């Protein structure tokens, strides 16, 4: 067995300061629990603020101390993101119960013995694990040991430690202080009075006397840490639906402040998706606003983000959210965010080949369309749809691109097969992409069309189109490709009968690029 313990010593402070605007490490910060200091960062501790002090005493020592309220539920959501990232490396992930009463866990345990070969060894696995955890912004102690309890205990002392076998684990545990054990913390004064400071000192005493005086729990925890007693663990099960909340450090008056808090929730969403090896198709960000009056109830603002192609790229999701928030007016200051997602797609890993494939090119086009939709609106981004109608003005109408269509697949198939076949066919005359909204009449002199005061030179044609007899848009035309004096190529036509267009003569239909 090989266990990795990830201990977060500043979890409560980091989860509280996740939405803080600025460098939280440079500001004295502490959390309160029943008007007493529960946690303090290193800057506050350097000023004399220690856990257990009263609120008034802490403010007297550090007048600029930033105070917050301890929240175990907030800490649990932050630790869940770490556990979700760990699930992408092994299915055997569990949480180490907190030693303090009514405190949230701070340690995640991974059984990686069966994952070493897949990731190319322990060093490669740890490197990728730290890379995945970097996006959460937590300070993490990482310890490797043959037992789960041994790794969890040593992670509270060491930032980096590797115990490859039981002998190395036993040596590290013997040098550890007695208060590292949960029951040892409760009886610390009695143990210190007896001259017991390390776990090696504790092991030299008779077990029966220790159990009679301090209880069986002290020896049981020590035995599980050393591997002398079984230590079964309950693994974490992923929820079917992602849901996470974040209370903003300060009320947000602008969308940029909201985006900073939403970045934390997006990082948790990406961790949940990575654990399921899935990608998200749609997610919703709800913003809880501050009520203008005490008697009023503020209506939350919901922002639905739909993707044309499922993704779990944090940079891409952040760009889409930024574009949508930039166009969203806030009805009132925002103090809490809620992100949920339940539409996910299990897909194969992305292409990692050296040269781009048609699939990767279509993915880039899809992301461009998603960004344009987020900035301009869904109805403002349109695409041409082929219709079985020979009339140019009706043969390729524009329609809005909807996010629920498999755009990249359709475009890839169309460009990869039909588009190339139509270009190479010698029986289809070239057509311009730029068509005028309505055909523009051209002056005529001696049966020749004129454009901008000059006669046009006909290069090819005619191409006869007769269609629309089944509706009120009868078209009987002869199309030509003409060249203007400046070299521009125009697509013009001449009506064959006055009844076909309501008028007779030459018309400009489109321009070639």
Short mmCIF file of C-alpha atoms in Angstrom, two decimals:
data_model
loop_
_atom_site.label_atom_id
_atom_site.label_comp_id
_atom_site.label_asym_id
_atom_site.label_seq_id
_atom_site.Cartn_x
_atom_site.Cartn_y
_atom_site.Cartn_z
CA UNK A 1 0.00 0.00 0.00
CA UNK A 2 1.13 3.53 -0.71
CA UNK A 3 -0.83 6.49 0.59
CA UNK A 4 -0.49 10.19 -0.19
CA UNK A 5 -1.77 12.62 2.42
CA UNK A 6 -2.67 16.15 1.30
CA UNK A 7 -2.99 18.36 4.37
CA UNK A 8 -4.24 21.94 4.10
CA UNK A 9 -3.08 23.77 7.26
CA UNK A 10 -4.65 27.10 6.23
CA UNK A 11 -7.85 25.71 4.73
CA UNK A 12 -10.26 27.84 6.77
CA UNK A 13 -8.39 31.07 6.09
CA UNK A 14 -7.87 30.28 2.41
CA UNK A 15 -11.52 29.42 1.84
CA UNK A 16 -12.51 32.67 3.57
CA UNK A 17 -10.03 34.79 1.58
CA UNK A 18 -10.66 33.06 -1.77
CA UNK A 19 -12.62 36.07 -3.07
CA UNK A 20 -10.41 38.70 -1.43
CA UNK A 21 -9.29 41.44 -3.85
CA UNK A 22 -5.55 41.68 -3.39
CA UNK A 23 -2.75 39.74 -1.74
CA UNK A 24 -4.36 38.01 1.23
CA UNK A 25 -0.97 36.73 2.45
CA UNK A 26 0.19 40.29 3.18
CA UNK A 27 -2.84 41.24 5.32
CA UNK A 28 -3.34 40.18 8.97
CA UNK A 29 -6.41 37.96 8.90
CA UNK A 30 -8.20 35.82 11.48
CA UNK A 31 -11.43 33.87 11.88
CA UNK A 32 -13.77 34.04 14.86
CA UNK A 33 -15.71 31.27 16.57
CA UNK A 34 -17.94 32.40 19.46
CA UNK A 35 -16.07 35.73 19.72
CA UNK A 36 -12.72 33.95 20.08
CA UNK A 37 -9.93 33.64 17.54
CA UNK A 38 -10.13 30.21 15.90
CA UNK A 39 -7.57 30.66 13.10
CA UNK A 40 -4.95 33.30 12.31
CA UNK A 41 -2.64 33.62 9.34
CA UNK A 42 1.16 34.02 9.77
CA UNK A 43 0.96 37.83 9.42
CA UNK A 44 -1.56 38.06 12.26
CA UNK A 45 0.40 35.60 14.42
CA UNK A 46 3.52 37.74 13.99
CA UNK A 47 1.55 40.60 15.60
CA UNK A 48 0.63 38.42 18.59
CA UNK A 49 -2.81 37.22 17.46
CA UNK A 50 -3.11 33.59 18.53
CA UNK A 51 -6.00 31.11 18.49
CA UNK A 52 -8.01 31.36 21.70
CA UNK A 53 -7.73 35.12 22.17
CA UNK A 54 -10.85 37.21 22.55
CA UNK A 55 -11.94 39.47 19.72
CA UNK A 56 -11.23 42.68 21.64
CA UNK A 57 -7.75 41.50 22.63
CA UNK A 58 -6.90 40.58 19.04
CA UNK A 59 -8.02 44.00 17.75
CA UNK A 60 -5.96 45.69 20.45
CA UNK A 61 -2.87 43.84 19.25
CA UNK A 62 -3.61 44.36 15.55
CA UNK A 63 -6.00 47.27 14.85
CA UNK A 64 -5.99 46.53 11.10
CA UNK A 65 -6.87 42.87 11.60
CA UNK A 66 -9.35 41.53 9.03
CA UNK A 67 -11.88 39.37 10.87
CA UNK A 68 -14.24 36.79 9.49
CA UNK A 69 -16.52 34.10 10.81
CA UNK A 70 -15.40 30.47 10.83
CA UNK A 71 -17.67 28.32 8.67
CA UNK A 72 -17.15 24.52 8.57
CA UNK A 73 -19.50 24.20 5.59
CA UNK A 74 -17.42 26.69 3.59
CA UNK A 75 -14.27 24.73 4.47
CA UNK A 76 -15.93 21.45 3.48
CA UNK A 77 -16.77 22.80 0.00
CA UNK A 78 -13.17 23.96 -0.50
CA UNK A 79 -11.80 20.59 0.64
CA UNK A 80 -14.27 18.77 -1.64
CA UNK A 81 -12.62 20.42 -4.66
CA UNK A 82 -9.26 18.99 -3.55
CA UNK A 83 -10.83 15.56 -3.15
CA UNK A 84 -12.42 15.78 -6.61
CA UNK A 85 -9.03 16.52 -8.17
CA UNK A 86 -7.59 13.55 -6.30
CA UNK A 87 -10.31 11.30 -7.76
CA UNK A 88 -8.87 11.93 -11.20
CA UNK A 89 -5.76 10.00 -10.10
CA UNK A 90 -7.25 7.15 -8.06
CA UNK A 91 -10.75 5.95 -7.09
CA UNK A 92 -9.63 5.34 -3.49
CA UNK A 93 -9.90 8.82 -1.96
CA UNK A 94 -11.04 9.49 1.60
CA UNK A 95 -11.03 12.28 4.16
CA UNK A 96 -9.18 12.18 7.46
CA UNK A 97 -11.62 13.14 10.26
CA UNK A 98 -10.77 16.34 12.10
CA UNK A 99 -9.18 15.99 15.52
CA UNK A 100 -10.75 19.13 16.95
CA UNK A 101 -14.38 19.01 17.98
CA UNK A 102 -16.88 20.45 15.43
CA UNK A 103 -14.08 21.27 12.97
CA UNK A 104 -14.02 20.46 9.29
CA UNK A 105 -11.49 17.90 7.95
CA UNK A 106 -8.28 19.30 6.52
CA UNK A 107 -6.60 16.22 5.04
CA UNK A 108 -7.31 14.21 1.87
CA UNK A 109 -5.92 10.67 1.59
CA UNK A 110 -5.16 8.89 -1.70
CA UNK A 111 -4.34 5.22 -2.16
CA UNK A 112 -2.15 5.42 -5.28
CA UNK A 113 -0.54 1.98 -5.30
CA UNK A 114 -2.63 0.80 -8.27
CA UNK A 115 -2.18 4.08 -10.19
CA UNK A 116 1.62 4.25 -10.26
CA UNK A 117 2.08 2.28 -13.46
CA UNK A 118 -0.53 4.27 -15.33
CA UNK A 119 1.04 7.65 -14.48
CA UNK A 120 4.62 6.49 -14.91
CA UNK A 121 5.74 6.23 -11.31
CA UNK A 122 5.31 8.11 -8.06
CA UNK A 123 7.29 11.19 -9.08
CA UNK A 124 5.29 11.70 -12.26
CA UNK A 125 2.00 11.18 -10.43
CA UNK A 126 2.89 13.67 -7.68
CA UNK A 127 4.03 16.24 -10.23
CA UNK A 128 0.75 16.02 -12.14
CA UNK A 129 -1.20 16.08 -8.89
CA UNK A 130 0.46 19.31 -7.76
CA UNK A 131 -0.10 20.82 -11.21
CA UNK A 132 -3.81 20.04 -11.00
CA UNK A 133 -4.06 21.42 -7.45
CA UNK A 134 -2.29 24.68 -8.32
CA UNK A 135 -5.48 26.20 -9.71
CA UNK A 136 -7.19 26.06 -6.30
CA UNK A 137 -4.54 28.24 -4.65
CA UNK A 138 -4.12 26.25 -1.42
CA UNK A 139 -0.99 25.70 0.61
CA UNK A 140 -0.63 21.90 0.75
CA UNK A 141 1.55 19.53 2.77
CA UNK A 142 2.25 16.30 0.87
CA UNK A 143 3.48 13.14 2.62
CA UNK A 144 3.85 9.59 1.22
CA UNK A 145 3.67 6.63 3.60
CA UNK A 146 2.63 2.94 3.61
CA UNK A 147 -0.34 3.61 5.95
CA UNK A 148 -3.16 6.11 5.71
CA UNK A 149 -3.07 7.20 9.35
CA UNK A 150 0.72 7.51 9.32
CA UNK A 151 0.63 9.73 6.24
CA UNK A 152 -2.17 11.84 7.71
CA UNK A 153 -0.34 12.40 11.02
CA UNK A 154 3.01 13.23 9.47
CA UNK A 155 1.39 15.63 6.97
CA UNK A 156 0.47 17.85 9.92
CA UNK A 157 4.18 18.24 10.70
CA UNK A 158 6.04 18.14 7.37
CA UNK A 159 5.47 19.94 4.10
CA UNK A 160 7.24 17.26 2.07
CA UNK A 161 8.15 13.81 3.38
CA UNK A 162 8.52 10.40 1.77
CA UNK A 163 8.45 7.17 3.75
CA UNK A 164 9.00 4.37 1.21
CA UNK A 165 8.61 1.51 3.71
CA UNK A 166 7.43 0.72 7.22
CA UNK A 167 10.90 1.18 8.71
CA UNK A 168 11.09 4.77 7.50
CA UNK A 169 7.53 5.37 8.67
CA UNK A 170 8.26 4.02 12.16
CA UNK A 171 11.35 6.23 12.47
CA UNK A 172 9.39 9.34 11.45
CA UNK A 173 6.54 8.52 13.85
CA UNK A 174 8.90 7.88 16.79
CA UNK A 175 10.29 11.40 16.41
CA UNK A 176 6.80 12.97 16.23
CA UNK A 177 5.35 14.73 19.32
CA UNK A 178 2.68 13.03 21.41
CA UNK A 179 0.15 15.82 20.84
CA UNK A 180 -0.01 14.77 17.19
CA UNK A 181 -2.47 12.05 18.20
CA UNK A 182 -6.02 13.15 18.86
CA UNK A 183 -6.26 11.64 22.37
CA UNK A 184 -2.71 12.82 23.06
CA UNK A 185 -3.84 16.39 22.52
CA UNK A 186 -6.55 15.96 25.14
CA UNK A 187 -4.11 14.57 27.76
CA UNK A 188 -1.14 16.70 26.75
CA UNK A 189 -0.58 18.22 30.18
CA UNK A 190 -0.64 14.83 31.91
CA UNK A 191 1.65 13.27 29.30
CA UNK A 192 4.06 16.19 29.55
CA UNK A 193 4.09 15.88 33.32
CA UNK A 194 5.11 12.25 32.94
CA UNK A 195 7.99 13.25 30.66
CA UNK A 196 6.36 11.83 27.50
CA UNK A 197 7.02 14.16 24.59
CA UNK A 198 7.43 11.90 21.55
CA UNK A 199 5.63 8.83 20.34
CA UNK A 200 8.77 6.82 21.03
CA UNK A 201 8.48 7.77 24.70
CA UNK A 202 4.87 6.67 24.69
CA UNK A 203 5.67 3.27 23.17
CA UNK A 204 8.20 2.47 25.92
CA UNK A 205 5.45 2.43 28.55
CA UNK A 206 3.33 -0.66 29.28
CA UNK A 207 0.29 -0.74 27.00
CA UNK A 208 -2.06 -1.88 29.74
CA UNK A 209 -1.22 1.11 31.90
CA UNK A 210 -1.61 3.56 29.02
CA UNK A 211 -4.99 2.09 28.07
CA UNK A 212 -6.21 2.18 31.67
CA UNK A 213 -5.19 5.81 32.21
CA UNK A 214 -5.68 7.46 28.82
CA UNK A 215 -8.07 5.12 27.04
CA UNK A 216 -7.84 2.63 24.18
CA UNK A 217 -8.23 5.35 21.53
CA UNK A 218 -4.69 6.62 22.04
CA UNK A 219 -3.12 3.21 21.38
CA UNK A 220 -5.56 2.40 18.56
CA UNK A 221 -4.60 5.53 16.63
CA UNK A 222 -0.91 4.81 17.13
CA UNK A 223 -1.30 1.20 15.97
CA UNK A 224 -3.17 2.24 12.84
CA UNK A 225 -0.46 4.79 12.05
CA UNK A 226 2.30 2.16 12.40
CA UNK A 227 0.40 -0.46 10.39
CA UNK A 228 -0.13 -2.83 13.34
CA UNK A 229 -3.94 -2.56 13.13
CA UNK A 230 -6.31 -2.48 10.12
CA UNK A 231 -7.48 0.96 9.10
CA UNK A 232 -10.46 0.69 6.70
CA UNK A 233 -11.45 3.89 4.93
CA UNK A 234 -14.73 5.04 3.43
CA UNK A 235 -14.09 6.31 -0.07
CA UNK A 236 -15.67 9.47 -1.45
CA UNK A 237 -18.55 9.12 -3.92
CA UNK A 238 -19.02 11.91 -6.45
CA UNK A 239 -22.42 13.62 -6.53
CA UNK A 240 -24.40 13.36 -9.76
CA UNK A 241 -24.91 17.11 -9.88
CA UNK A 242 -22.37 19.84 -9.22
CA UNK A 243 -23.42 22.59 -6.85
CA UNK A 244 -21.20 25.00 -4.94
CA UNK A 245 -21.60 28.33 -3.19
CA UNK A 246 -19.18 31.14 -2.44
CA UNK A 247 -19.80 34.12 -0.19
CA UNK A 248 -17.95 37.14 -1.53
CA UNK A 249 -15.41 38.79 0.74
CA UNK A 250 -17.02 42.17 0.07
CA UNK A 251 -20.21 43.08 -1.75
CA UNK A 252 -19.66 43.31 -5.50
CA UNK A 253 -20.85 46.43 -7.27
CA UNK A 254 -19.31 45.54 -10.65
CA UNK A 255 -19.23 42.46 -12.82
CA UNK A 256 -15.44 42.28 -12.50
CA UNK A 257 -15.80 41.71 -8.77
CA UNK A 258 -18.41 39.04 -9.44
CA UNK A 259 -16.07 37.40 -11.94
CA UNK A 260 -13.31 37.13 -9.33
CA UNK A 261 -15.60 35.16 -7.05
CA UNK A 262 -16.94 33.07 -9.93
CA UNK A 263 -13.37 32.05 -10.79
CA UNK A 264 -13.21 30.10 -7.52
CA UNK A 265 -16.43 28.25 -8.36
CA UNK A 266 -15.24 27.50 -11.89
CA UNK A 267 -12.07 25.93 -10.48
CA UNK A 268 -14.24 23.66 -8.32
CA UNK A 269 -16.41 22.80 -11.32
CA UNK A 270 -13.36 21.83 -13.39
CA UNK A 271 -12.14 19.62 -10.51
CA UNK A 272 -15.52 17.86 -10.37
CA UNK A 273 -15.50 17.34 -14.14
CA UNK A 274 -11.94 15.99 -14.08
CA UNK A 275 -12.94 13.43 -11.45
CA UNK A 276 -15.72 12.18 -13.74
CA UNK A 277 -13.61 12.45 -16.90
CA UNK A 278 -16.43 14.54 -18.33
CA UNK A 279 -17.09 17.91 -19.90
CA UNK A 280 -19.86 20.39 -19.18
CA UNK A 281 -22.45 21.41 -21.74
CA UNK A 282 -24.37 23.97 -19.68
CA UNK A 283 -23.99 25.61 -16.26
CA UNK A 284 -25.81 28.31 -14.32
CA UNK A 285 -24.39 31.09 -12.16
CA UNK A 286 -26.88 32.57 -9.69
CA UNK A 287 -26.07 35.88 -7.99
CA UNK A 288 -27.73 36.72 -4.69
CA UNK A 289 -28.18 40.49 -4.36
CA UNK A 290 -28.39 42.75 -1.37
CA UNK A 291 -31.89 43.98 -0.57
CA UNK A 292 -32.37 47.72 -0.96
CA UNK A 293 -34.69 47.81 2.05
CA UNK A 294 -34.92 45.60 5.10
CA UNK A 295 -38.48 44.62 4.22
CA UNK A 296 -37.64 43.75 0.60
CA UNK A 297 -36.46 40.39 -0.71
CA UNK A 298 -33.87 40.64 -3.45
CA UNK A 299 -34.51 38.45 -6.49
CA UNK A 300 -31.39 36.53 -7.52
CA UNK A 301 -30.03 36.94 -11.02
CA UNK A 302 -29.41 33.72 -12.96
CA UNK A 303 -26.98 33.56 -15.85
CA UNK A 304 -27.16 30.46 -18.05
CA UNK A 305 -24.03 29.59 -20.00
CA UNK A 306 -24.61 27.12 -22.84
CA UNK A 307 -21.68 25.74 -24.81
CA UNK A 308 -21.87 24.74 -28.46
CA UNK A 309 -19.24 22.09 -27.72
CA UNK A 310 -18.79 20.52 -24.26
CA UNK A 311 -15.58 21.54 -22.51
CA UNK A 312 -13.80 21.60 -19.15
CA UNK A 313 -11.06 24.04 -20.09
CA UNK A 314 -11.04 26.60 -17.24
CA UNK A 315 -9.66 29.39 -19.44
CA UNK A 316 -12.38 28.84 -22.04
CA UNK A 317 -15.17 28.71 -19.46
CA UNK A 318 -13.84 31.87 -17.82
CA UNK A 319 -13.78 33.73 -21.15
CA UNK A 320 -17.41 32.82 -21.84
CA UNK A 321 -18.47 33.88 -18.36
CA UNK A 322 -16.57 37.16 -18.63
CA UNK A 323 -18.22 38.03 -21.95
CA UNK A 324 -21.70 37.27 -20.61
CA UNK A 325 -21.14 39.20 -17.38
CA UNK A 326 -19.88 42.21 -19.33
CA UNK A 327 -23.33 42.56 -20.94
CA UNK A 328 -25.28 41.91 -17.73
CA UNK A 329 -26.40 44.90 -15.62
CA UNK A 330 -26.49 44.24 -11.87
CA UNK A 331 -29.75 45.25 -10.23
CA UNK A 332 -28.11 45.51 -6.79
CA UNK A 333 -24.79 44.69 -5.09
CA UNK A 334 -23.98 40.98 -5.01
CA UNK A 335 -22.81 39.19 -1.88
CA UNK A 336 -23.12 35.47 -2.71
CA UNK A 337 -22.66 33.27 -5.79
CA UNK A 338 -24.11 29.87 -6.55
CA UNK A 339 -22.84 27.71 -9.42
CA UNK A 340 -24.60 24.53 -10.51
CA UNK A 341 -24.21 22.17 -13.46
CA UNK A 342 -25.98 18.94 -14.33
CA UNK A 343 -25.62 18.70 -18.12
CA UNK A 344 -22.34 16.89 -18.68
CA UNK A 345 -20.96 14.71 -21.44
CA UNK A 346 -18.51 11.84 -21.01
CA UNK A 347 -16.06 12.11 -23.87
CA UNK A 348 -12.68 10.81 -24.92
CA UNK A 349 -9.57 12.84 -24.05
CA UNK A 350 -8.73 15.71 -26.46
CA UNK A 351 -6.41 15.16 -29.39
CA UNK A 352 -2.75 15.48 -28.45
CA UNK A 353 -1.17 14.86 -31.84
CA UNK A 354 1.62 17.00 -33.20
CA UNK A 355 -0.29 18.22 -36.25
CA UNK A 356 -3.87 19.54 -36.06
CA UNK A 357 -6.70 17.34 -37.23
CA UNK A 358 -10.04 18.41 -38.75
CA UNK A 359 -11.59 17.78 -35.34
CA UNK A 360 -9.21 20.17 -33.59
CA UNK A 361 -9.75 22.84 -36.24
CA UNK A 362 -13.52 22.53 -35.82
CA UNK A 363 -13.07 22.85 -32.05
CA UNK A 364 -11.24 26.16 -32.52
CA UNK A 365 -14.07 27.42 -34.74
CA UNK A 366 -16.63 26.32 -32.17
CA UNK A 367 -14.87 28.22 -29.39
CA UNK A 368 -14.77 31.34 -31.56
CA UNK A 369 -18.53 31.08 -32.14
CA UNK A 370 -19.17 30.57 -28.43
CA UNK A 371 -17.18 33.68 -27.58
CA UNK A 372 -19.00 35.76 -30.20
CA UNK A 373 -22.34 34.54 -28.85
CA UNK A 374 -21.34 35.45 -25.32
CA UNK A 375 -20.31 38.95 -26.39
CA UNK A 376 -22.96 39.79 -29.02
CA UNK A 377 -25.88 37.52 -28.16
CA UNK A 378 -27.07 34.20 -29.56
CA UNK A 379 -29.26 35.71 -32.26
CA UNK A 380 -26.49 37.94 -33.58
CA UNK A 381 -24.25 35.03 -34.60
CA UNK A 382 -25.68 33.32 -37.67
CA UNK A 383 -24.69 30.69 -40.19
CA UNK A 384 -25.75 29.84 -43.73
CA UNK A 385 -28.01 26.82 -44.16
CA UNK A 386 -28.31 25.04 -47.49
CA UNK A 387 -31.86 24.77 -48.88
CA UNK A 388 -32.98 22.87 -51.97
CA UNK A 389 -33.79 26.01 -53.96
CA UNK A 390 -31.88 27.31 -56.99
CA UNK A 391 -32.80 30.95 -56.31
CA UNK A 392 -29.70 32.52 -54.70
CA UNK A 393 -31.68 34.72 -52.29
CA UNK A 394 -33.48 31.65 -50.93
CA UNK A 395 -30.89 28.91 -51.39
CA UNK A 396 -28.76 29.77 -48.33
CA UNK A 397 -30.74 31.64 -45.67
CA UNK A 398 -29.04 32.76 -42.46
CA UNK A 399 -30.07 31.17 -39.17
CA UNK A 400 -28.92 31.69 -35.61
CA UNK A 401 -26.36 29.22 -34.31
CA UNK A 402 -27.81 27.36 -31.34
CA UNK A 403 -25.61 25.92 -28.61
CA UNK A 404 -27.43 22.59 -28.49
CA UNK A 405 -26.40 21.66 -32.05
CA UNK A 406 -23.29 19.61 -32.69
CA UNK A 407 -21.76 22.44 -34.66
CA UNK A 408 -18.20 21.25 -34.86
CA UNK A 409 -19.21 17.81 -36.14
CA UNK A 410 -21.53 19.21 -38.77
CA UNK A 411 -19.01 21.77 -39.95
CA UNK A 412 -16.25 19.19 -40.04
CA UNK A 413 -18.32 16.81 -42.15
CA UNK A 414 -19.49 19.55 -44.44
CA UNK A 415 -16.05 21.00 -45.02
CA UNK A 416 -14.34 17.63 -45.17
CA UNK A 417 -16.67 15.95 -47.68
CA UNK A 418 -19.44 17.94 -49.29
CA UNK A 419 -17.58 21.21 -49.48
CA UNK A 420 -14.55 19.72 -51.21
CA UNK A 421 -16.70 17.71 -53.58
CA UNK A 422 -18.67 20.75 -54.66
CA UNK A 423 -15.53 22.80 -55.24
CA UNK A 424 -13.92 20.16 -57.40
CA UNK A 425 -17.03 19.54 -59.52
CA UNK A 426 -16.68 21.15 -62.97
CA UNK A 427 -20.46 21.31 -63.53
CA UNK A 428 -21.16 23.94 -60.85
CA UNK A 429 -20.39 27.55 -61.76
CA UNK A 430 -18.62 29.69 -59.14
CA UNK A 431 -20.92 31.64 -56.85
CA UNK A 432 -20.10 34.67 -54.68
CA UNK A 433 -20.48 34.43 -50.92
CA UNK A 434 -21.47 38.09 -50.58
CA UNK A 435 -25.03 38.53 -51.84
CA UNK A 436 -26.92 41.79 -51.71
CA UNK A 437 -30.06 41.84 -49.51
CA UNK A 438 -32.06 42.85 -52.58
CA UNK A 439 -30.95 42.79 -56.24
CA UNK A 440 -29.84 46.26 -57.34
CA UNK A 441 -31.03 47.47 -60.81
CA UNK A 442 -28.25 48.43 -63.23
CA UNK A 443 -28.51 51.02 -65.99
CA UNK A 444 -28.43 49.68 -69.53
CA UNK A 445 -27.06 51.24 -72.70
CA UNK A 446 -27.19 49.49 -76.05
CA UNK A 447 -28.22 46.27 -74.24
CA UNK A 448 -25.05 46.36 -72.12
CA UNK A 449 -25.12 46.72 -68.30
CA UNK A 450 -23.33 49.70 -66.73
CA UNK A 451 -21.89 50.04 -63.24
CA UNK A 452 -20.58 53.26 -61.64
CA UNK A 453 -20.73 55.05 -64.96
CA UNK A 454 -18.79 52.40 -66.91
CA UNK A 455 -19.81 49.50 -69.09
CA UNK A 456 -19.27 46.08 -67.58
CA UNK A 457 -17.30 43.39 -69.37
CA UNK A 458 -19.03 40.02 -69.38
CA UNK A 459 -16.52 37.25 -68.62
CA UNK A 460 -18.70 34.13 -68.42
CA UNK A 461 -22.30 33.09 -68.77
CA UNK A 462 -25.11 32.79 -69.16
CA UNK A 463 -26.15 30.42 -66.38
CA UNK A 464 -29.90 30.02 -66.58
CA UNK A 465 -32.00 29.63 -63.42
CA UNK A 466 -35.73 28.93 -63.67
CA UNK A 467 -37.36 28.27 -60.29
CA UNK A 468 -40.16 29.41 -58.02
CA UNK A 469 -43.09 28.35 -60.15
CA UNK A 470 -44.55 26.62 -57.04
CA UNK A 471 -44.83 29.89 -55.06
CA UNK A 472 -45.16 33.60 -55.73
CA UNK A 473 -41.44 34.13 -56.32
CA UNK A 474 -41.02 33.06 -59.94
CA UNK A 475 -37.45 33.64 -61.15
CA UNK A 476 -36.35 33.24 -64.77
CA UNK A 477 -32.89 34.70 -65.08
CA UNK A 478 -29.62 34.46 -66.98
CA UNK A 479 -26.60 34.98 -64.71
CA UNK A 480 -23.21 36.36 -65.81
CA UNK A 481 -19.87 37.06 -64.18
CA UNK A 482 -18.86 40.64 -65.07
CA UNK A 483 -15.75 42.66 -64.46
CA UNK A 484 -15.80 46.35 -63.50
CA UNK A 485 -13.21 48.91 -64.52
CA UNK A 486 -11.27 48.50 -61.23
CA UNK A 487 -11.06 44.72 -61.71
CA UNK A 488 -13.82 43.80 -59.25
CA UNK A 489 -15.90 40.75 -60.21
CA UNK A 490 -19.66 41.09 -60.01
CA UNK A 491 -22.47 38.56 -60.28
CA UNK A 492 -25.26 40.01 -62.39
CA UNK A 493 -28.31 38.66 -64.14
CA UNK A 494 -30.82 39.64 -66.81
CA UNK A 495 -34.49 38.78 -66.48
CA UNK A 496 -35.89 36.72 -69.29
CA UNK A 497 -39.53 37.78 -68.88
CA UNK A 498 -41.04 40.83 -67.17
CA UNK A 499 -43.34 38.60 -65.12
CA UNK A 500 -40.45 36.88 -63.39
CA UNK A 501 -39.24 39.91 -61.40
CA UNK A 502 -41.81 42.64 -61.90
CA UNK A 503 -39.28 44.55 -64.01
CA UNK A 504 -37.01 43.89 -66.93
CA UNK A 505 -33.33 44.57 -67.36
CA UNK A 506 -30.01 43.95 -65.62
CA UNK A 507 -29.56 43.48 -61.86
CA UNK A 508 -26.58 43.19 -59.51
CA UNK A 509 -26.96 40.09 -57.27
CA UNK A 510 -23.60 39.78 -55.52
CA UNK A 511 -19.85 40.46 -55.39
CA UNK A 512 -16.89 38.13 -55.47
CA UNK A 513 -14.23 38.53 -52.78
#
